[in-house]
Coordinates of C-alpha atoms and ligand atoms in Angstrom, one line a residue:
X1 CA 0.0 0.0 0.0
X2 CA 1.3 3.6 -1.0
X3 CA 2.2 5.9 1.8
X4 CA 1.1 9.4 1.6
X5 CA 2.4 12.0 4.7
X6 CA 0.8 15.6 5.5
X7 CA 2.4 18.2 7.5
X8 CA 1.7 22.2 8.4
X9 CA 4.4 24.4 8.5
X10 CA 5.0 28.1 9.0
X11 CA 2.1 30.5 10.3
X12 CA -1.1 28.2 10.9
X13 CA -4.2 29.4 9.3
X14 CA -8.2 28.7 9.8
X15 CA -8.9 25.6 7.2
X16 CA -5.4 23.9 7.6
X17 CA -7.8 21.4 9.9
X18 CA -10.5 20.9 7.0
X19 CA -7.3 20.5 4.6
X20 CA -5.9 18.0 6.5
X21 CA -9.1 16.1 6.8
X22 CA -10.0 16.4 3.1
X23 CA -6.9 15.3 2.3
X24 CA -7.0 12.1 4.9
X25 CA -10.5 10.9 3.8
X26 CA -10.0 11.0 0.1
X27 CA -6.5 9.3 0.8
X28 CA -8.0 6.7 2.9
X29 CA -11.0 6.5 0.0
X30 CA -8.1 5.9 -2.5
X31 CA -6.4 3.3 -1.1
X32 CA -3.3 5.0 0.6
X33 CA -2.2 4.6 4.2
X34 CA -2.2 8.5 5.7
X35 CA 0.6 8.8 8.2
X36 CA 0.5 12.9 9.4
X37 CA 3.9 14.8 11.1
X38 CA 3.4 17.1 13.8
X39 CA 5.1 20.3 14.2
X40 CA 6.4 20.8 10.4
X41 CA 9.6 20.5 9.3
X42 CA 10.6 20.2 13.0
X43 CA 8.8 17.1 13.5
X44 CA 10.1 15.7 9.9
X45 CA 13.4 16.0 11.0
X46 CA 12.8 15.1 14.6
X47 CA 10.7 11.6 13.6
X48 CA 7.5 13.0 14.9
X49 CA 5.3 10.9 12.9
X50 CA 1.5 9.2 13.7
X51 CA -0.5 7.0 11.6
X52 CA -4.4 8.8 10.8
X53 CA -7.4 7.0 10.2
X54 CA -10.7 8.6 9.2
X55 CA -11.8 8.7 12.9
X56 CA -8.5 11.0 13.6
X57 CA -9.9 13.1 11.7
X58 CA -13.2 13.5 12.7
X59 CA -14.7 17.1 14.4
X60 CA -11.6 18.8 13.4
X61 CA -12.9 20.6 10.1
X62 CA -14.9 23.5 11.6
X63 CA -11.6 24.1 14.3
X64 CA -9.3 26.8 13.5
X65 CA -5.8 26.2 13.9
X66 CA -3.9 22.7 13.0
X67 CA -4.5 19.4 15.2
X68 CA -0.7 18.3 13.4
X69 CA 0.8 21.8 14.8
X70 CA 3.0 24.1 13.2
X71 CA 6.5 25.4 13.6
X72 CA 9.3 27.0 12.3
X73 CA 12.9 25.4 11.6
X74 CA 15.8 27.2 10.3
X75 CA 17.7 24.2 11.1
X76 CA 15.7 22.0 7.7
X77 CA 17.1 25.1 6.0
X78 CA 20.3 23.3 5.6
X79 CA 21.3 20.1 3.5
X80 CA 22.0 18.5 7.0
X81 CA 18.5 19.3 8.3
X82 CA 16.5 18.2 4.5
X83 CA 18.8 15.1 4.6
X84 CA 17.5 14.3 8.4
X85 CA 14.1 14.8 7.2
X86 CA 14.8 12.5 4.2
X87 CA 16.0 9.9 6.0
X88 CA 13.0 10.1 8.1
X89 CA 10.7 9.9 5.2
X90 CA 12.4 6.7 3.5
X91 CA 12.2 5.1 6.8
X92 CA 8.9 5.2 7.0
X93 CA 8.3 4.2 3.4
X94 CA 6.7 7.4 2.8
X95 CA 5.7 7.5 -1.1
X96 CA 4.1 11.3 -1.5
X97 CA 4.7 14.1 1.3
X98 CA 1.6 17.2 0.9
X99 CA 2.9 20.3 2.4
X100 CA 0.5 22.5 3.8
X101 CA 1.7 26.3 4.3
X102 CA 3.1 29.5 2.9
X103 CA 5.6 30.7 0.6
X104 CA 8.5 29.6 2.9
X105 CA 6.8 26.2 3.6
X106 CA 7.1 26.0 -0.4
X107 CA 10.6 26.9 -0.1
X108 CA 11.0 23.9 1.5
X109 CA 8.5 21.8 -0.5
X110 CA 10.4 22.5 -3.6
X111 CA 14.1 21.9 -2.2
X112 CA 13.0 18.5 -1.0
X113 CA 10.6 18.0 -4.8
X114 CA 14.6 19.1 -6.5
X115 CA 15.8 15.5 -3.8
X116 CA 13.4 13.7 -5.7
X117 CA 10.6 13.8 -2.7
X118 CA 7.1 13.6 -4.5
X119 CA 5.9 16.7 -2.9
X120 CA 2.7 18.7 -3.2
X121 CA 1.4 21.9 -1.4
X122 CA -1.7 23.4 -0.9
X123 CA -1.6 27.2 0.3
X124 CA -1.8 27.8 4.1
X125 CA -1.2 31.4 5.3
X126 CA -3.8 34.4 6.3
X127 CA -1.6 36.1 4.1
X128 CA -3.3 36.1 0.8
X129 CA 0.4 35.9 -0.8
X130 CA 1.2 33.3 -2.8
X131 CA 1.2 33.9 -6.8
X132 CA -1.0 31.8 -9.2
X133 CA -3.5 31.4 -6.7
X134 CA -6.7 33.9 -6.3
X135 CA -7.2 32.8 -2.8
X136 CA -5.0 31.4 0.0
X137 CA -6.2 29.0 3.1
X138 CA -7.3 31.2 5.8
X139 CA -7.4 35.0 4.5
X140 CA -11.3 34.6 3.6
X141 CA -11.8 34.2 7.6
X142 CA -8.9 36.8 8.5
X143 CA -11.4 38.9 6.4
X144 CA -14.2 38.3 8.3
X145 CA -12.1 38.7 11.9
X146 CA -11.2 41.8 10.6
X147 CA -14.5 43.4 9.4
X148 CA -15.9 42.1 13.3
X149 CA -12.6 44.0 15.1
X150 CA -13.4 47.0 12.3
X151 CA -17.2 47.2 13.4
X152 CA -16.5 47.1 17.0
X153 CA -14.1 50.0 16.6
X154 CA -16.7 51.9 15.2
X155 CA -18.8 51.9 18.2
X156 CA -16.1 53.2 20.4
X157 CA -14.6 55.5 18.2
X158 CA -18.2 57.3 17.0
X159 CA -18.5 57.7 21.1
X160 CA -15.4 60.0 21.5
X161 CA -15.7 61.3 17.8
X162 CA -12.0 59.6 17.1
X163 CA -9.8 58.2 14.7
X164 CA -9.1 54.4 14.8
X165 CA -6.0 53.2 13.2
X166 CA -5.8 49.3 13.0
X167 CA -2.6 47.6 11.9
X168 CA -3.4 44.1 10.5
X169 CA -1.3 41.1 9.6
X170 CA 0.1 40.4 5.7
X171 CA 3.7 40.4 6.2
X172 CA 4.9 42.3 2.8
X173 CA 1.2 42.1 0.9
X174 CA -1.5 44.2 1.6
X175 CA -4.4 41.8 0.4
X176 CA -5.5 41.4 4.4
X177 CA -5.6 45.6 4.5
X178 CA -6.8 46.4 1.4
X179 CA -9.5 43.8 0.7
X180 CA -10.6 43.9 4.4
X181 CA -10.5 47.5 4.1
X182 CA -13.1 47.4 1.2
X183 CA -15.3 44.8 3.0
X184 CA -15.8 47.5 6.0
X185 CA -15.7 50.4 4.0
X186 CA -12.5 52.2 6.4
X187 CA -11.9 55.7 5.1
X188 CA -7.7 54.7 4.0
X189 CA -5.7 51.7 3.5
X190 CA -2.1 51.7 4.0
X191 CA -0.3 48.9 1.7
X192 CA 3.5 48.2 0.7
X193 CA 2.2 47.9 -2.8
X194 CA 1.2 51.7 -3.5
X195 CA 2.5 54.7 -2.5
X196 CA 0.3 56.8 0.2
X197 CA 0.4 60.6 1.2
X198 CA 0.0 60.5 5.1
X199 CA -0.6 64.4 5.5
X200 CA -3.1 64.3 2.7
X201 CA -5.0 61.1 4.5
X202 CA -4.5 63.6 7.6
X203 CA -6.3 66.5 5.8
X204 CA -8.6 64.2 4.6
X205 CA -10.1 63.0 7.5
X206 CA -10.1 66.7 9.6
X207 CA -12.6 67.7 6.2
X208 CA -14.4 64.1 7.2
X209 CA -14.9 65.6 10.7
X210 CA -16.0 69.0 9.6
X211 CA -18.6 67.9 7.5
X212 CA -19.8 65.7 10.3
X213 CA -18.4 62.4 10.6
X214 CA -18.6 61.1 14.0
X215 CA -15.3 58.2 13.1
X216 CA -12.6 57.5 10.9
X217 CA -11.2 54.1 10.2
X218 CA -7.1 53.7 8.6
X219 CA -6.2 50.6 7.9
X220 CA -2.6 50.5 8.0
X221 CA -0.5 46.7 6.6
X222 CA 1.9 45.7 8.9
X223 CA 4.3 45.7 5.7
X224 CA 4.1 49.5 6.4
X225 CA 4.2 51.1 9.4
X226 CA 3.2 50.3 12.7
X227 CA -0.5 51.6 13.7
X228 CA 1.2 53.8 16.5
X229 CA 3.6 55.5 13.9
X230 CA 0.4 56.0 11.8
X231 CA -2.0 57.4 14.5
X232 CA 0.8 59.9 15.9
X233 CA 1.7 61.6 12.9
X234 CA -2.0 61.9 11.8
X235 CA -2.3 63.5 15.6
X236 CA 0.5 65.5 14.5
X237 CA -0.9 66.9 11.3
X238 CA -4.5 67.1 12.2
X239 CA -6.4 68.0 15.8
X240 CA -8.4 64.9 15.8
X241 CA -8.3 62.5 18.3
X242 CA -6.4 58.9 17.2
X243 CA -6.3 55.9 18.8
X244 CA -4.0 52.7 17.8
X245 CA -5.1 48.8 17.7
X246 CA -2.6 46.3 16.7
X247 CA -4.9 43.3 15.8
X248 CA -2.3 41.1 15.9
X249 CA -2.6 37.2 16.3
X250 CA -7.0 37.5 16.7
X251 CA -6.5 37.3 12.9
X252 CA -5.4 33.7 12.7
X253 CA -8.3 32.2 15.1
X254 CA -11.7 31.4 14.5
X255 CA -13.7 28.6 13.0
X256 CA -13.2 28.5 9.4
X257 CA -15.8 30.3 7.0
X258 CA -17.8 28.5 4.9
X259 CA -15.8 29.3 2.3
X260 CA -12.5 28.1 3.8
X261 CA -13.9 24.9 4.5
X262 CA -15.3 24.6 0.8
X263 CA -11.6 25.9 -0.9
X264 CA -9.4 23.3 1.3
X265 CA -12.1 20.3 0.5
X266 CA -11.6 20.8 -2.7
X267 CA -7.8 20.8 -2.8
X268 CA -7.5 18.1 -0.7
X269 CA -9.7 16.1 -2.9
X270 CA -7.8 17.2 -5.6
X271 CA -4.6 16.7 -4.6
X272 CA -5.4 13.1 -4.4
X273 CA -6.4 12.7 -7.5
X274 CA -2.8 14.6 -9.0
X275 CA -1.4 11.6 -6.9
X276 CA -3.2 9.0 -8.6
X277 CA -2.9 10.7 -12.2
X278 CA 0.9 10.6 -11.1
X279 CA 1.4 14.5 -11.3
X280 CA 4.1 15.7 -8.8
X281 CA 6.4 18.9 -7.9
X282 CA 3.2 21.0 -7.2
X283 CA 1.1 23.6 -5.7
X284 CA -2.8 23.7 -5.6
X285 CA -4.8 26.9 -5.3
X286 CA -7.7 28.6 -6.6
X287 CA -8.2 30.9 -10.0
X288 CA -11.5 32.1 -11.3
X289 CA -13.2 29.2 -8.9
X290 CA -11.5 26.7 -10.5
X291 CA -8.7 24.6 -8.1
X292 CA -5.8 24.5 -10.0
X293 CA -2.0 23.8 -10.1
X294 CA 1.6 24.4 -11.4
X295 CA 4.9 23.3 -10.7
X296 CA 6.6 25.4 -7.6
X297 CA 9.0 26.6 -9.9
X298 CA 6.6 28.4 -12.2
X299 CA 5.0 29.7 -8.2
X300 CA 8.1 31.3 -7.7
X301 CA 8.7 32.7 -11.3
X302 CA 5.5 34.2 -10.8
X303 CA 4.5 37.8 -8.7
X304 CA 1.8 38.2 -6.3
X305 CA 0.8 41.7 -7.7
X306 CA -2.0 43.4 -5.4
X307 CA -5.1 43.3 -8.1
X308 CA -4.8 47.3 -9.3
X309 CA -8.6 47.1 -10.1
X310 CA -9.3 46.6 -5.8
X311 CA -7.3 49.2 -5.3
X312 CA -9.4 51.7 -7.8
X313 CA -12.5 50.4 -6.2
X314 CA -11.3 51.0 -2.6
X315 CA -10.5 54.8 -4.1
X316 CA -14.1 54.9 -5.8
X317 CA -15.7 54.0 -3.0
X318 CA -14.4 56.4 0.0
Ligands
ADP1 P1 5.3 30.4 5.9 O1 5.3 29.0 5.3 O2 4.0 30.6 6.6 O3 5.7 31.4 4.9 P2 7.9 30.6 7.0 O4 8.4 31.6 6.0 O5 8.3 30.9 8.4 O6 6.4 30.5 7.0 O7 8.5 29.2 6.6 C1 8.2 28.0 7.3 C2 9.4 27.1 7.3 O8 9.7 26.7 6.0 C3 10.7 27.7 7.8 O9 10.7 27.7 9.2 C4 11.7 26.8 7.2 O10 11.8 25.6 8.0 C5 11.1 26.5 5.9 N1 11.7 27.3 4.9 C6 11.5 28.6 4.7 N2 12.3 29.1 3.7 C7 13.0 28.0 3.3 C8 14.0 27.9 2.2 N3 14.5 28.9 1.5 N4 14.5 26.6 2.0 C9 14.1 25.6 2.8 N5 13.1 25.7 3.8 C10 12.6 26.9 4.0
F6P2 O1 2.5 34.5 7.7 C1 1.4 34.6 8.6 C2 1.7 35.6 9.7 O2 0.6 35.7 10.5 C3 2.1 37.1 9.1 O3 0.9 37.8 8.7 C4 2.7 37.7 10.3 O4 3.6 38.7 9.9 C5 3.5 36.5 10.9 O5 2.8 35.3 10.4 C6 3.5 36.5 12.4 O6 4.3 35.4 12.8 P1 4.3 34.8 14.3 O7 3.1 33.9 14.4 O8 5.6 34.1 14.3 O9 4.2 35.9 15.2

């Protein structure tokens, strides 16, 4: 019987659970024995491995987080750590190792697929930044943490007729602020990708105020600035009262939406089936609602370019 091994690696995201499920089920359906490895990388190079069966599986897919854990390793950077985790994998006569995680998770996915490792990945970050997919696991139910944090800001901040600046997650893309920004209609989004004028946003928002607006929302990327650099020079440059949230790791809980849970059911059906049609070297993701794939080579060939149209609607709509 073929052996086929999942692991999480890097930041955990909502839907790596419902991933890991789809991907044990249809497995199990297909004839494979599913082994999974806790912690990442970590536990691949530390031997951390357990046998799933369907019932290991079961009441996990509507949990956030990963019942396999996740960590980071700068050790299975190096050829001595990938060799450890080799070793590990030909021990246990593991045929086909699914990577769940984000771009550096991938980084790692492909150096082991170069060793001759049949390895697949399916995209699990909040952060909405992987090329050649529309979607990543997670950032649909970042989005909807985000519009909750945004709308209880609101409250408060019409109260005391204040600013709120929120800093959110995203590492170097802006998909969390901008498309989160559009979903709770904030008043400016701050993102790596295009260039901002902070003392025009500040003069912006003082004419807000004077024509009656009770709050302000800025939504600034973490890629950016921090939200208490943001909220003290628009103190600075305006008389209006600001007040800093750093959202911070909220963004990464939560039961999956129903659209997470649909997206990583999908690929893990699917990256099944590219096991059986005897596909390999690839990543699964989502374009025009159609699950896809392509080698991680063309991945990283490719850029993750912040859709320009968003960005015009954001600015039509404030
Ligand atoms: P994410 O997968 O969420 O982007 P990280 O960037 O922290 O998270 O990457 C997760 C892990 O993937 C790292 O701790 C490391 O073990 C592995 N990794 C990252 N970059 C590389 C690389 N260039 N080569 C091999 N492994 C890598
Ligand atoms: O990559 C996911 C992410 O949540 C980023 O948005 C953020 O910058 C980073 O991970 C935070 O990492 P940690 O969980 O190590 O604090």
């Amino acid at each position: 019987m073929e052996k086929i091994a999942v692991l999480t690696s890097g930041g955990d995201s909502q839907g790596m659970n419902s991933a890991i499920r789809a991907v044990v089920r249809t497995g199990l359906a297909h004839g494979y024995e599913m082994i999974g490895i806790k912690r990442g990388y970590k536990g691949l190079m530390e031997n951390d491995f357990i046998t799933l069966g369907s019932k290991d599986v079961s009441d996990i897919l509507y949990r956030g987080g990963t019942f396999l854990q996740s960590a980071r390793s700068e050790e299975f950077k190096t050829e001595a750590g990938q060799n450890k985790a080799i070793n590990n994998l030909k021990k246990h006569g593991v045929d086909y190792l699914i990577v769940i995680g984000g771009d550096g998770s991938y980084r790692g996915a492909q150096s082991l697929a170069k060793r001759g490792i049949k390895t697949y990945g399916l995209p699990g970050t909040i952060d909405n930044d992987i090329p050649l997919t529309d979607y990543t696991i997670g950032f649909d139910t970042t989005l909807n943490v985000v519009q909750d944090a945004i709308s209880n800001l609101r409250d408060t901040m019409s109260s005391h007729e204040r600013v709120s600046v929120i800093e959110v997650m995203g590492r170097n893309c802006g998909d969390i602020a901008l498309q989160g920004g559009i979903a709770s209609g904030v008043d400016a989004v701050l993102i790596p990708e295009f260039d901002y004028d902070i003392k025009a946003i500040a003069n912006q928002l003082s004419q807000g105020f004077e024509r009656g607006k009770t709050h302000s929302i800025v939504m600034v990327a973490e890629g950016v600035a921090t939200a208490k650099e943001v909220a003290s020079f628009i103190e600075e440059h305006s008389n209006l009262d600001t007040r800093p949230t750093v959202l911070g790791h909220i963004q990464r809980g939560g039961t999956p939406s129903a659209f997470d849970r649909l997206f990583t059911s999908r690929m893990g059906h699917m990256v099944i089936e590219l096991i059986n049609d005897g596909v390999t070297g690839v990543a699964l993701g989502m374009e025009k609602n159609e699950i896809t794939y392509h080698t991680f080579d063309e991945i990283f060939k490719a850029q993750n370019i912040v859709n320009k149209k968003l960005y015009k609607v954001f600015q039509d709509l404030i």
